[in-house]
mmCIF file of N, CA, C and O in Angstrom:
data_model
loop_
_atom_site.group_PDB
_atom_site.id
_atom_site.type_symbol
_atom_site.label_atom_id
_atom_site.label_comp_id
_atom_site.label_asym_id
_atom_site.label_seq_id
_atom_site.Cartn_x
_atom_site.Cartn_y
_atom_site.Cartn_z
ATOM 1 N N UNK S 1 -18.491 35.833 110.666
ATOM 2 C CA UNK S 1 -19.041 34.770 109.989
ATOM 3 C C UNK S 1 -18.549 34.404 108.737
ATOM 4 O O UNK S 1 -18.227 33.248 108.364
ATOM 5 N N UNK S 2 -18.360 35.432 107.829
ATOM 6 C CA UNK S 2 -17.700 35.301 106.560
ATOM 7 C C UNK S 2 -16.203 34.743 106.712
ATOM 8 O O UNK S 2 -15.740 34.039 105.820
ATOM 9 N N UNK S 3 -15.535 35.422 107.611
ATOM 10 C CA UNK S 3 -14.098 34.950 107.851
ATOM 11 C C UNK S 3 -14.024 33.504 108.266
ATOM 12 O O UNK S 3 -13.109 32.769 107.593
ATOM 13 N N UNK S 4 -14.898 32.935 108.962
ATOM 14 C CA UNK S 4 -14.851 31.487 109.433
ATOM 15 C C UNK S 4 -15.229 30.755 108.073
ATOM 16 O O UNK S 4 -14.583 29.709 107.990
ATOM 17 N N UNK S 5 -16.143 31.104 107.441
ATOM 18 C CA UNK S 5 -16.580 30.366 106.186
ATOM 19 C C UNK S 5 -15.399 30.283 105.169
ATOM 20 O O UNK S 5 -15.010 29.280 104.589
ATOM 21 N N UNK S 6 -14.717 31.388 105.044
ATOM 22 C CA UNK S 6 -13.505 31.421 104.159
ATOM 23 C C UNK S 6 -12.371 30.537 104.524
ATOM 24 O O UNK S 6 -11.740 29.929 103.922
ATOM 25 N N UNK S 7 -12.158 30.550 105.937
ATOM 26 C CA UNK S 7 -11.112 29.793 106.453
ATOM 27 C C UNK S 7 -11.373 28.266 106.347
ATOM 28 O O UNK S 7 -10.533 27.542 106.003
ATOM 29 N N UNK S 8 -12.619 27.970 106.313
ATOM 30 C CA UNK S 8 -13.001 26.621 106.151
ATOM 31 C C UNK S 8 -12.746 26.048 104.852
ATOM 32 O O UNK S 8 -12.372 25.047 104.503
ATOM 33 N N UNK S 9 -13.124 27.070 103.704
ATOM 34 C CA UNK S 9 -12.842 26.672 102.353
ATOM 35 C C UNK S 9 -11.411 26.691 101.969
ATOM 36 O O UNK S 9 -10.988 26.002 100.997
ATOM 37 N N UNK S 10 -10.666 27.440 102.597
ATOM 38 C CA UNK S 10 -9.186 27.573 102.239
ATOM 39 C C UNK S 10 -8.359 26.397 102.914
ATOM 40 O O UNK S 10 -7.295 25.990 102.367
ATOM 41 N N UNK S 11 -8.819 25.821 103.979
ATOM 42 C CA UNK S 11 -8.113 24.779 104.607
ATOM 43 C C UNK S 11 -7.777 23.622 103.779
ATOM 44 O O UNK S 11 -6.502 23.120 103.772
ATOM 45 N N UNK S 12 -8.738 23.116 102.836
ATOM 46 C CA UNK S 12 -8.161 21.828 102.060
ATOM 47 C C UNK S 12 -7.151 22.322 101.038
ATOM 48 O O UNK S 12 -6.463 21.548 100.529
ATOM 49 N N UNK S 13 -7.275 23.597 100.583
ATOM 50 C CA UNK S 13 -6.244 24.002 99.686
ATOM 51 C C UNK S 13 -4.844 24.132 100.076
ATOM 52 O O UNK S 13 -3.934 23.940 99.274
ATOM 53 N N UNK S 14 -4.566 24.494 101.360
ATOM 54 C CA UNK S 14 -3.298 24.544 101.933
ATOM 55 C C UNK S 14 -2.628 23.199 102.030
ATOM 56 O O UNK S 14 -1.481 23.115 101.857
ATOM 57 N N UNK S 15 -3.351 22.137 102.304
ATOM 58 C CA UNK S 15 -2.854 20.857 102.592
ATOM 59 C C UNK S 15 -3.005 19.921 101.515
ATOM 60 O O UNK S 15 -2.684 18.756 101.594
ATOM 61 N N UNK S 16 -3.300 20.343 100.343
ATOM 62 C CA UNK S 16 -3.399 19.523 99.112
ATOM 63 C C UNK S 16 -2.027 19.077 98.615
ATOM 64 O O UNK S 16 -1.165 20.024 98.467
ATOM 65 N N UNK S 17 -1.929 17.844 98.226
ATOM 66 C CA UNK S 17 -0.617 17.494 97.653
ATOM 67 C C UNK S 17 -0.821 17.148 96.136
ATOM 68 O O UNK S 17 -1.723 16.357 95.900
ATOM 69 N N UNK S 18 0.029 17.786 95.343
ATOM 70 C CA UNK S 18 -0.220 17.552 93.843
ATOM 71 C C UNK S 18 0.922 16.455 93.475
ATOM 72 O O UNK S 18 2.109 16.769 93.841
ATOM 73 N N UNK S 19 0.565 15.494 92.724
ATOM 74 C CA UNK S 19 1.456 14.578 92.200
ATOM 75 C C UNK S 19 2.136 14.987 90.918
ATOM 76 O O UNK S 19 1.503 15.679 90.081
ATOM 77 N N UNK S 20 3.424 14.737 90.663
ATOM 78 C CA UNK S 20 4.084 15.058 89.544
ATOM 79 C C UNK S 20 3.760 13.996 88.493
ATOM 80 O O UNK S 20 3.437 12.839 88.734
ATOM 81 N N UNK S 21 3.528 14.390 87.224
ATOM 82 C CA UNK S 21 3.268 13.485 86.172
ATOM 83 C C UNK S 21 4.610 12.599 85.911
ATOM 84 O O UNK S 21 5.751 12.863 86.150
ATOM 85 N N UNK S 22 4.234 11.360 85.548
ATOM 86 C CA UNK S 22 5.294 10.368 85.191
ATOM 87 C C UNK S 22 5.674 10.518 83.673
ATOM 88 O O UNK S 22 5.272 9.817 82.911
ATOM 89 N N UNK S 23 6.564 11.526 83.582
ATOM 90 C CA UNK S 23 7.139 11.844 82.045
ATOM 91 C C UNK S 23 8.435 11.170 81.949
ATOM 92 O O UNK S 23 9.338 11.303 82.853
ATOM 93 N N UNK S 24 8.600 10.338 80.997
ATOM 94 C CA UNK S 24 9.887 9.759 80.675
ATOM 95 C C UNK S 24 10.268 9.909 79.158
ATOM 96 O O UNK S 24 9.283 10.301 78.399
ATOM 97 N N UNK S 25 11.530 9.840 78.898
ATOM 98 C CA UNK S 25 11.892 10.132 77.498
ATOM 99 C C UNK S 25 12.527 8.802 76.900
ATOM 100 O O UNK S 25 13.263 8.722 75.965
ATOM 101 N N UNK S 26 11.868 7.693 77.395
ATOM 102 C CA UNK S 26 12.323 6.322 76.794
ATOM 103 C C UNK S 26 11.461 6.037 75.589
ATOM 104 O O UNK S 26 10.420 6.531 75.386
ATOM 105 N N UNK S 27 11.965 5.125 74.706
ATOM 106 C CA UNK S 27 11.081 4.766 73.574
ATOM 107 C C UNK S 27 10.025 3.832 73.981
ATOM 108 O O UNK S 27 9.961 3.296 75.089
ATOM 109 N N UNK S 28 8.985 3.862 73.125
ATOM 110 C CA UNK S 28 7.928 3.185 73.436
ATOM 111 C C UNK S 28 8.059 1.609 73.727
ATOM 112 O O UNK S 28 9.071 0.896 73.036
ATOM 113 N N UNK S 29 7.450 1.026 74.603
ATOM 114 C CA UNK S 29 7.685 -0.502 74.819
ATOM 115 C C UNK S 29 7.115 -1.274 73.698
ATOM 116 O O UNK S 29 7.697 -2.338 73.489
ATOM 117 N N UNK S 30 6.071 -0.877 73.169
ATOM 118 C CA UNK S 30 5.536 -1.714 72.110
ATOM 119 C C UNK S 30 5.344 -0.936 70.811
ATOM 120 O O UNK S 30 4.718 0.290 70.905
ATOM 121 N N UNK S 31 5.837 -1.456 69.777
ATOM 122 C CA UNK S 31 5.745 -0.584 68.522
ATOM 123 C C UNK S 31 4.407 -0.924 67.789
ATOM 124 O O UNK S 31 3.801 -2.135 67.727
ATOM 125 N N UNK S 32 3.691 0.200 67.491
ATOM 126 C CA UNK S 32 2.328 0.010 66.855
ATOM 127 C C UNK S 32 2.651 0.367 65.256
ATOM 128 O O UNK S 32 3.144 1.394 64.996
ATOM 129 N N UNK S 33 2.134 -0.694 64.445
ATOM 130 C CA UNK S 33 2.320 -0.529 63.075
ATOM 131 C C UNK S 33 1.425 0.576 62.558
ATOM 132 O O UNK S 33 0.424 1.129 63.031
ATOM 133 N N UNK S 34 1.654 0.909 61.214
ATOM 134 C CA UNK S 34 0.941 2.059 60.556
ATOM 135 C C UNK S 34 -0.453 1.500 60.352
ATOM 136 O O UNK S 34 -1.494 2.258 60.502
ATOM 137 N N UNK S 35 -0.696 0.284 60.119
ATOM 138 C CA UNK S 35 -1.981 -0.307 59.843
ATOM 139 C C UNK S 35 -2.867 -0.275 61.174
ATOM 140 O O UNK S 35 -4.038 0.113 61.097
ATOM 141 N N UNK S 36 -2.268 -0.533 62.131
ATOM 142 C CA UNK S 36 -2.980 -0.377 63.505
ATOM 143 C C UNK S 36 -3.297 0.921 63.820
ATOM 144 O O UNK S 36 -4.401 1.279 64.331
ATOM 145 N N UNK S 37 -2.375 1.873 63.578
ATOM 146 C CA UNK S 37 -2.684 3.225 63.713
ATOM 147 C C UNK S 37 -3.871 3.835 62.906
ATOM 148 O O UNK S 37 -4.733 4.566 63.445
ATOM 149 N N UNK S 38 -3.905 3.317 61.690
ATOM 150 C CA UNK S 38 -4.925 3.806 60.764
ATOM 151 C C UNK S 38 -6.310 3.202 61.346
ATOM 152 O O UNK S 38 -7.247 3.820 61.336
ATOM 153 N N UNK S 39 -6.241 1.936 61.709
ATOM 154 C CA UNK S 39 -7.438 1.399 62.144
ATOM 155 C C UNK S 39 -8.055 1.985 63.378
ATOM 156 O O UNK S 39 -9.208 2.377 63.527
ATOM 157 N N UNK S 40 -7.230 2.240 64.310
ATOM 158 C CA UNK S 40 -7.640 3.149 65.572
ATOM 159 C C UNK S 40 -8.176 4.406 65.271
ATOM 160 O O UNK S 40 -9.213 4.796 65.836
ATOM 161 N N UNK S 41 -7.465 5.139 64.437
ATOM 162 C CA UNK S 41 -7.923 6.577 64.051
ATOM 163 C C UNK S 41 -9.313 6.413 63.342
ATOM 164 O O UNK S 41 -10.157 7.356 63.556
ATOM 165 N N UNK S 42 -9.505 5.523 62.509
ATOM 166 C CA UNK S 42 -10.868 5.287 61.812
ATOM 167 C C UNK S 42 -11.872 4.953 62.636
ATOM 168 O O UNK S 42 -12.991 5.655 62.695
ATOM 169 N N UNK S 43 -11.677 4.127 63.666
ATOM 170 C CA UNK S 43 -12.740 3.627 64.613
ATOM 171 C C UNK S 43 -13.043 4.896 65.564
ATOM 172 O O UNK S 43 -14.103 5.294 65.774
ATOM 173 N N UNK S 44 -12.004 5.719 65.933
ATOM 174 C CA UNK S 44 -12.208 6.849 66.871
ATOM 175 C C UNK S 44 -12.992 7.937 66.026
ATOM 176 O O UNK S 44 -13.913 8.507 66.569
ATOM 177 N N UNK S 45 -12.724 8.182 64.608
ATOM 178 C CA UNK S 45 -13.315 9.156 63.839
ATOM 179 C C UNK S 45 -14.786 8.734 63.721
ATOM 180 O O UNK S 45 -15.750 9.516 63.855
ATOM 181 N N UNK S 46 -15.169 7.442 63.450
ATOM 182 C CA UNK S 46 -16.443 7.009 63.302
ATOM 183 C C UNK S 46 -17.303 7.050 64.614
ATOM 184 O O UNK S 46 -18.482 7.537 64.500
ATOM 185 N N UNK S 47 -16.582 6.729 65.672
ATOM 186 C CA UNK S 47 -17.315 6.752 67.018
ATOM 187 C C UNK S 47 -17.612 8.253 67.436
ATOM 188 O O UNK S 47 -18.738 8.360 67.923
ATOM 189 N N UNK S 48 -16.837 9.262 67.082
ATOM 190 C CA UNK S 48 -17.069 10.474 67.442
ATOM 191 C C UNK S 48 -17.835 11.267 66.532
ATOM 192 O O UNK S 48 -18.950 11.935 66.840
ATOM 193 N N UNK S 49 -17.560 11.215 65.281
ATOM 194 C CA UNK S 49 -18.305 12.005 64.267
ATOM 195 C C UNK S 49 -19.494 11.357 63.634
ATOM 196 O O UNK S 49 -20.285 11.930 62.881
ATOM 197 N N UNK S 50 -19.531 9.943 63.750
ATOM 198 C CA UNK S 50 -20.539 9.178 63.138
ATOM 199 C C UNK S 50 -21.858 9.698 63.560
ATOM 200 O O UNK S 50 -22.845 10.001 62.631
ATOM 201 N N UNK S 51 -22.304 9.554 64.686
ATOM 202 C CA UNK S 51 -23.682 10.027 65.104
ATOM 203 C C UNK S 51 -24.022 11.528 64.847
ATOM 204 O O UNK S 51 -25.089 11.816 64.379
ATOM 205 N N UNK S 52 -23.210 12.317 65.048
ATOM 206 C CA UNK S 52 -23.507 13.691 64.633
ATOM 207 C C UNK S 52 -23.618 13.967 63.082
ATOM 208 O O UNK S 52 -24.481 14.669 62.678
ATOM 209 N N UNK S 53 -22.867 13.198 62.348
ATOM 210 C CA UNK S 53 -23.104 13.200 60.840
ATOM 211 C C UNK S 53 -24.381 12.624 60.507
ATOM 212 O O UNK S 53 -25.109 13.226 59.655
ATOM 213 N N UNK S 54 -24.779 11.545 61.187
ATOM 214 C CA UNK S 54 -26.166 10.938 60.928
ATOM 215 C C UNK S 54 -27.239 11.936 61.238
ATOM 216 O O UNK S 54 -28.169 11.918 60.508
ATOM 217 N N UNK S 55 -27.250 12.556 62.339
ATOM 218 C CA UNK S 55 -28.110 13.564 62.719
ATOM 219 C C UNK S 55 -28.307 14.724 61.726
ATOM 220 O O UNK S 55 -29.349 15.107 61.267
ATOM 221 N N UNK S 56 -27.121 15.256 61.284
ATOM 222 C CA UNK S 56 -27.062 16.285 60.378
ATOM 223 C C UNK S 56 -27.705 15.850 58.999
ATOM 224 O O UNK S 56 -28.196 16.649 58.353
ATOM 225 N N UNK S 57 -27.388 14.686 58.616
ATOM 226 C CA UNK S 57 -27.776 14.122 57.309
ATOM 227 C C UNK S 57 -29.406 14.013 57.346
ATOM 228 O O UNK S 57 -29.958 14.191 56.263
ATOM 229 N N UNK S 58 -29.879 13.717 58.521
ATOM 230 C CA UNK S 58 -31.393 13.439 58.593
ATOM 231 C C UNK S 58 -32.118 14.598 59.255
ATOM 232 O O UNK S 58 -33.155 14.314 59.866
ATOM 233 N N UNK S 59 -31.511 15.711 59.311
ATOM 234 C CA UNK S 59 -32.164 16.933 59.970
ATOM 235 C C UNK S 59 -33.504 17.277 59.422
ATOM 236 O O UNK S 59 -34.482 17.447 60.242
ATOM 237 N N UNK S 60 -33.821 17.222 58.159
ATOM 238 C CA UNK S 60 -34.996 17.507 57.496
ATOM 239 C C UNK S 60 -36.027 16.432 58.095
ATOM 240 O O UNK S 60 -37.183 16.868 58.248
ATOM 241 N N UNK S 61 -35.645 15.163 58.238
ATOM 242 C CA UNK S 61 -36.619 14.179 58.611
ATOM 243 C C UNK S 61 -37.021 14.482 60.126
ATOM 244 O O UNK S 61 -38.114 14.315 60.460
ATOM 245 N N UNK S 62 -36.071 14.937 60.944
ATOM 246 C CA UNK S 62 -36.370 15.247 62.393
ATOM 247 C C UNK S 62 -37.253 16.464 62.563
ATOM 248 O O UNK S 62 -38.111 16.530 63.304
ATOM 249 N N UNK S 63 -37.104 17.419 61.561
ATOM 250 C CA UNK S 63 -37.975 18.582 61.614
ATOM 251 C C UNK S 63 -39.349 18.345 61.157
ATOM 252 O O UNK S 63 -40.327 18.976 61.715
ATOM 253 N N UNK S 64 -39.713 17.214 60.464
ATOM 254 C CA UNK S 64 -40.991 17.022 60.000
ATOM 255 C C UNK S 64 -41.638 16.224 60.954
ATOM 256 O O UNK S 64 -42.981 16.129 60.972
ATOM 257 N N UNK S 65 -41.073 15.655 62.061
ATOM 258 C CA UNK S 65 -41.729 14.857 63.049
ATOM 259 C C UNK S 65 -42.551 15.659 63.891
ATOM 260 O O UNK S 65 -42.288 16.897 64.185
ATOM 261 N N UNK S 66 -43.577 15.218 64.471
ATOM 262 C CA UNK S 66 -44.534 16.137 65.266
ATOM 263 C C UNK S 66 -44.034 16.385 66.688
ATOM 264 O O UNK S 66 -43.143 15.744 67.141
#
């Protein structure tokens, strides 16, 4: 019984095809200016760390809630 289960689990692994990554060494098609890079990094920073910073800044208020 166990050998049949194992063979059923191994079957998809034998026939799986992995694709190679499309890696090229060409220069970028579109040049991004330093201002655009700063803007994007700032938006990402605020999007990811903003909510957690808000929670940590108001942690005492959340502790006082019933």
